[in-house]
PDB file of C-alpha atoms in Angstrom:
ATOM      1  CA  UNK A   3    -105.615 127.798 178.208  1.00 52.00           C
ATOM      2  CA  UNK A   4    -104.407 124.425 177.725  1.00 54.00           C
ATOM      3  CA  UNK A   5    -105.351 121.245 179.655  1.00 55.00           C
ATOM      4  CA  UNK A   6    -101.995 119.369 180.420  1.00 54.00           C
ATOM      5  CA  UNK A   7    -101.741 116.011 182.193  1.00 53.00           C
ATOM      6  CA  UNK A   8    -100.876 115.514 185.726  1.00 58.00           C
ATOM      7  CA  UNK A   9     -97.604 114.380 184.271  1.00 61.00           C
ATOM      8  CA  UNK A  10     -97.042 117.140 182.319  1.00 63.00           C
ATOM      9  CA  UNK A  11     -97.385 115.365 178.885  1.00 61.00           C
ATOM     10  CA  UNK A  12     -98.484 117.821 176.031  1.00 59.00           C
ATOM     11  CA  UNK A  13    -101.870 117.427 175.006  1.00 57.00           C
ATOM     12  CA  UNK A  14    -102.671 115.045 172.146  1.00 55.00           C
ATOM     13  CA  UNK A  15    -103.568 117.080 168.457  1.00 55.00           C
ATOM     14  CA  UNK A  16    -105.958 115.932 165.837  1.00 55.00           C
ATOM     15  CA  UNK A  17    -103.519 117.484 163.544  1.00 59.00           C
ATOM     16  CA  UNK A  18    -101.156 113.985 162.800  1.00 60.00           C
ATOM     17  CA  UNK A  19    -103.963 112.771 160.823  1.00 54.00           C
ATOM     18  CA  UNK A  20    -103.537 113.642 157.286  1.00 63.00           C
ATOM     19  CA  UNK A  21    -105.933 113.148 154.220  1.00 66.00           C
ATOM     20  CA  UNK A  22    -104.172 111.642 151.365  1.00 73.00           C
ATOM     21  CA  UNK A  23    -106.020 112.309 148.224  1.00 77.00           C
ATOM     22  CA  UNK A  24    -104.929 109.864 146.152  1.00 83.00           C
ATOM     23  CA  UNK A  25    -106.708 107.394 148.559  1.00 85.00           C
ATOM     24  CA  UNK A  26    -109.799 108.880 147.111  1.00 85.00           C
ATOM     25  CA  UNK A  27    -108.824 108.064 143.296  1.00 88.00           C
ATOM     26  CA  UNK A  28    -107.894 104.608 144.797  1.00 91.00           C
ATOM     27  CA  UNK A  29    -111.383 103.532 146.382  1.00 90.00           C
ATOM     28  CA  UNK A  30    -113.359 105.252 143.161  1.00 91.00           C
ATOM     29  CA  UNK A  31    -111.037 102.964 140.943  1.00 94.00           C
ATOM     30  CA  UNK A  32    -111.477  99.683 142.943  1.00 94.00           C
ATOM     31  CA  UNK A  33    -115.353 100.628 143.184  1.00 93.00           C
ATOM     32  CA  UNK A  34    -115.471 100.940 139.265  1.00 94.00           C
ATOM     33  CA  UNK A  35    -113.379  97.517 138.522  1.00 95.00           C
ATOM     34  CA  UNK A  36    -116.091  95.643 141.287  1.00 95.00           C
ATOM     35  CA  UNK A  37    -118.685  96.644 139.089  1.00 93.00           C
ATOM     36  CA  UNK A  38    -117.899  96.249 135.957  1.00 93.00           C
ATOM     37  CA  UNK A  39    -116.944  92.452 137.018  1.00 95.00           C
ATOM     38  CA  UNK A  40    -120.082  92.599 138.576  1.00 94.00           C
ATOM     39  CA  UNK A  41    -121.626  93.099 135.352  1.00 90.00           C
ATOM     40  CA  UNK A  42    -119.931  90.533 133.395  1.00 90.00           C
ATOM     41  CA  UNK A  43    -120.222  87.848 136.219  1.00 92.00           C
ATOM     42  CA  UNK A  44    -123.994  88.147 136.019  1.00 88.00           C
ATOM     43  CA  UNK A  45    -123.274  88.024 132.485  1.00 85.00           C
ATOM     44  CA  UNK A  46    -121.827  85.110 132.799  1.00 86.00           C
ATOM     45  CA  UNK A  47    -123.955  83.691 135.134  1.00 86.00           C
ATOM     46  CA  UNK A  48    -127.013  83.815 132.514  1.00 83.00           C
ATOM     47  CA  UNK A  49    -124.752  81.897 129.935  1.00 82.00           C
ATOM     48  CA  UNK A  50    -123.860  79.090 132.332  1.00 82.00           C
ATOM     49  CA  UNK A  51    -128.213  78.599 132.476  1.00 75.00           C
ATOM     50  CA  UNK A  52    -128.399  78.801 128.348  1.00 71.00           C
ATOM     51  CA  UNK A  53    -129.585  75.459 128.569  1.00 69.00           C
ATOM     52  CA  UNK A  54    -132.515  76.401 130.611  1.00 72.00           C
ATOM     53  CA  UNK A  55    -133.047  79.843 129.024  1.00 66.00           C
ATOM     54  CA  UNK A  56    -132.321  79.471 125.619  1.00 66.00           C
ATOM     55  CA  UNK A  57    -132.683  83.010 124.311  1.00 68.00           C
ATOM     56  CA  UNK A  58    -129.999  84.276 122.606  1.00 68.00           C
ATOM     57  CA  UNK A  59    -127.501  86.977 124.787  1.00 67.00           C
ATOM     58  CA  UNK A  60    -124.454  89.032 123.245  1.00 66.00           C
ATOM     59  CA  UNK A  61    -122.374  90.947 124.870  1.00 66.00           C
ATOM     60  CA  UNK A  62    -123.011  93.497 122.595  1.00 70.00           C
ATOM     61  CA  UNK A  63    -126.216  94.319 124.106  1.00 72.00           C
ATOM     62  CA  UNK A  64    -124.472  95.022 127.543  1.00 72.00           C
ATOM     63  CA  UNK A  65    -122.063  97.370 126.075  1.00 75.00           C
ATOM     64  CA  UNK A  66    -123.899 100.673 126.658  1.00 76.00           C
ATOM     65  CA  UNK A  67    -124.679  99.018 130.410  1.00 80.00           C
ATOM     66  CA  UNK A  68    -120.654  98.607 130.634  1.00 82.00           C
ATOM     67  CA  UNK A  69    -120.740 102.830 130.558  1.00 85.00           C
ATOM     68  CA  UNK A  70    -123.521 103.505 132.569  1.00 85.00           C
ATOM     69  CA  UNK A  71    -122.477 101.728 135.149  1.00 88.00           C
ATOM     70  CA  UNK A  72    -119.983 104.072 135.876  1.00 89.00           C
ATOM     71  CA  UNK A  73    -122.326 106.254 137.021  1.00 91.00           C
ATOM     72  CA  UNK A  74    -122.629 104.189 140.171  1.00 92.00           C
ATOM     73  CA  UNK A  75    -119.617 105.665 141.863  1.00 92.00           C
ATOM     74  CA  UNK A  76    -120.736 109.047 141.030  1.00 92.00           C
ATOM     75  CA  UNK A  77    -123.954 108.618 142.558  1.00 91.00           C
ATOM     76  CA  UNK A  78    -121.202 106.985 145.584  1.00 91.00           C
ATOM     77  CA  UNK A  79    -119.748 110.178 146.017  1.00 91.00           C
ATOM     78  CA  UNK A  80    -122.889 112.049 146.452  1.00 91.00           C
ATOM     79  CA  UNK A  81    -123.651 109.648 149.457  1.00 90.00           C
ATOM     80  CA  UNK A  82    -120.108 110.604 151.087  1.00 88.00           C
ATOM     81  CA  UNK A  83    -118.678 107.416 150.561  1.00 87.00           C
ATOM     82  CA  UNK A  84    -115.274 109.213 149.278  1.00 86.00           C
ATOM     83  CA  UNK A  85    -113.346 109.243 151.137  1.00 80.00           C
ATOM     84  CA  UNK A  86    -116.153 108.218 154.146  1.00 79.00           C
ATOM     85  CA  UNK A  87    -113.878 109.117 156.763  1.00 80.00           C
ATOM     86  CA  UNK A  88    -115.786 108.919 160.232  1.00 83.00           C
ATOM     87  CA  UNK A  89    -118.608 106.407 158.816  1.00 86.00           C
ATOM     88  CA  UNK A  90    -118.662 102.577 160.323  1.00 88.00           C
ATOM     89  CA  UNK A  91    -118.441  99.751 158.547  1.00 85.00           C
ATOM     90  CA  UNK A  92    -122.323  99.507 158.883  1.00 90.00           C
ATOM     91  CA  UNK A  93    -123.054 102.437 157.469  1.00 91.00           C
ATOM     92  CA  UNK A  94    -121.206 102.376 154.415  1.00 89.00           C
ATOM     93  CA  UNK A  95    -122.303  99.207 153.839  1.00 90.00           C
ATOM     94  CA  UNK A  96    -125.866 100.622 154.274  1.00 93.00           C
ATOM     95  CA  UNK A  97    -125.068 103.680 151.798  1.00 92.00           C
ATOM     96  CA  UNK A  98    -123.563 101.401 149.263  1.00 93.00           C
ATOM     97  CA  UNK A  99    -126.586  99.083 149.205  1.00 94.00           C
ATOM     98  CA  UNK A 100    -129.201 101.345 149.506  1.00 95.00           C
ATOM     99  CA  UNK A 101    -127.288 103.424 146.184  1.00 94.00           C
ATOM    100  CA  UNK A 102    -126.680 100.289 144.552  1.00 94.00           C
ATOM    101  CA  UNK A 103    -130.360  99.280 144.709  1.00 95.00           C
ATOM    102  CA  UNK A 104    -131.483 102.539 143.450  1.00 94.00           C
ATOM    103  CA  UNK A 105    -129.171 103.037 140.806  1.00 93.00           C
ATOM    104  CA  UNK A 106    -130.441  99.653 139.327  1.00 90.00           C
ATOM    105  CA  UNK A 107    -134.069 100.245 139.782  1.00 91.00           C
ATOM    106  CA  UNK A 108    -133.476 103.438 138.213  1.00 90.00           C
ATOM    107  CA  UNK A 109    -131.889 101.550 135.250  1.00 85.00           C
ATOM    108  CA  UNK A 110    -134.840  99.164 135.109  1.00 83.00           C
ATOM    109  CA  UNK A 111    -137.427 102.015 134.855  1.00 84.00           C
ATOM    110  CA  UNK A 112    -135.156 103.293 131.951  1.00 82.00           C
ATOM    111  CA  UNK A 113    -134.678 100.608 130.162  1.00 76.00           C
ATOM    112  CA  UNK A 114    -138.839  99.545 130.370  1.00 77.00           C
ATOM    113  CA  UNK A 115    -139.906 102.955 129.204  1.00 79.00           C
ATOM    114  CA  UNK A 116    -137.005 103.400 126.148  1.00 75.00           C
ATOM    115  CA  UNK A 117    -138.634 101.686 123.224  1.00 61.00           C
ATOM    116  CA  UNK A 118    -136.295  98.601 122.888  1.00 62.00           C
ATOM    117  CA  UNK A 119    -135.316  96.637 125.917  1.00 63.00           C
ATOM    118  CA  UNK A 120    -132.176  94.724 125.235  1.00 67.00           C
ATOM    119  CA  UNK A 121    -131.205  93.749 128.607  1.00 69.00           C
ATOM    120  CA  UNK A 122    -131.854  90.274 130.111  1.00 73.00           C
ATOM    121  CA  UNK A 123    -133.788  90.612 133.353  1.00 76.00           C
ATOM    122  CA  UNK A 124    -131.636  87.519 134.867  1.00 78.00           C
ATOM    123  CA  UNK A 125    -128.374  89.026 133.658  1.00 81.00           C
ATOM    124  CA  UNK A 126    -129.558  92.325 135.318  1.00 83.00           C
ATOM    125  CA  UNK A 127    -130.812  90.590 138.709  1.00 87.00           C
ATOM    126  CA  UNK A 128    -127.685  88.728 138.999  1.00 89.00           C
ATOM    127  CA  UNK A 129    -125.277  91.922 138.572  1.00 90.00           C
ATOM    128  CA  UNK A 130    -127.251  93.497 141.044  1.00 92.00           C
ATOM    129  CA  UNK A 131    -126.707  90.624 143.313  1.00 94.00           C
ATOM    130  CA  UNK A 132    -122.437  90.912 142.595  1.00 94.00           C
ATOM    131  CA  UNK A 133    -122.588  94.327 142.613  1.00 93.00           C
ATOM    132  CA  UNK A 134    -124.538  94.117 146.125  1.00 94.00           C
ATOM    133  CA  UNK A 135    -121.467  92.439 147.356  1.00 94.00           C
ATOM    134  CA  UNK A 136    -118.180  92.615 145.580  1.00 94.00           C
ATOM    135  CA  UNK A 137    -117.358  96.636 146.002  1.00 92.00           C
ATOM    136  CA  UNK A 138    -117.589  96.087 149.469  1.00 90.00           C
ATOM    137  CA  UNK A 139    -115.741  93.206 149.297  1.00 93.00           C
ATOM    138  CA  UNK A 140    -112.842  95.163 147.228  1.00 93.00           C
ATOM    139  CA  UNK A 141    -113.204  98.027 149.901  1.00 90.00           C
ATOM    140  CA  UNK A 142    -112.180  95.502 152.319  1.00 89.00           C
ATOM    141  CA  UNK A 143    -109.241  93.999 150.375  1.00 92.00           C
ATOM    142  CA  UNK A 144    -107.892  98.117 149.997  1.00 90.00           C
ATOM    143  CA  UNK A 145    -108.600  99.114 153.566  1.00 84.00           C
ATOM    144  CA  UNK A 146    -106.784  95.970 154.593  1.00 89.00           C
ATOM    145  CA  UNK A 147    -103.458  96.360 152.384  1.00 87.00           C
ATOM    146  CA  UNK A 148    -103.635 100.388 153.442  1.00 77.00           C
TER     147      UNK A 148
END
């Protein structure tokens, strides 16, 4: 039996939402460009402090780090951040940090038990920080132009 109005309006349907999958594609896509500038702004951030470090950094040595960084958003979608319909703002802010963080520790253990270390702990703690902030950032930007 259907509930009607006092007016006799017809009942309102969840069925005029519709999921758009290429929206998914879109958010993995923007995730991936936030962090890989997150990457090369902490990059950059540890050559703007050569003077004070003075150790020798190529970005050579980040190039495997440029790949497995695009693991991130995999680990993303196995926190139901894609498409994250019917999570607040909050809580994909919380799921995205709380990834984030343990993608990178995960990276750290990694690279201090493989038998050459040829990351920079400064370029690493400062593309931790970007990447902390900039996908959500980008999220932002996308939700607001869709």
């Amino acid at each position: 039996m259907e509930l009607r109005s006092a007016d006799n309006t017809p009942p309102v349907s969840s069925s005029f939402f519709r999921e758009h999958r290429w929206i998914i594609g879109l958010k993995v896509l923007v995730d991936i460009i936030a962090l890989q500038i997150s990457l090369a702004a902490g990059f950059y951030v540890r050559l703007a402090f050569y003077n004070y470090w003075p150790t020798t950094v190529s970005a050579d040595q980040y190039s495997s780090l440029f790949l497995l960084i695009l693991f991130l958003p995999l680990g993303f979608w196995f926190m139901k951040l894609y498409p994250g319909y019917g999570l607040s703002l909050v809580e994909r802010f919380r799921r995205k940090v709380y990834g984030t963080i343990v993608f990178f520790i995960f990276l750290t253990a990694w690279g201090f038990f493989s038998a050459e270390m040829l990351w920079s702990r400064s370029v690493f703690l400062s593309a931790l920080f970007f990447a902390l902030i900039l996908p959500s950032l980008f999220q932002s930007i996308l939700r607001y132009f869709l």
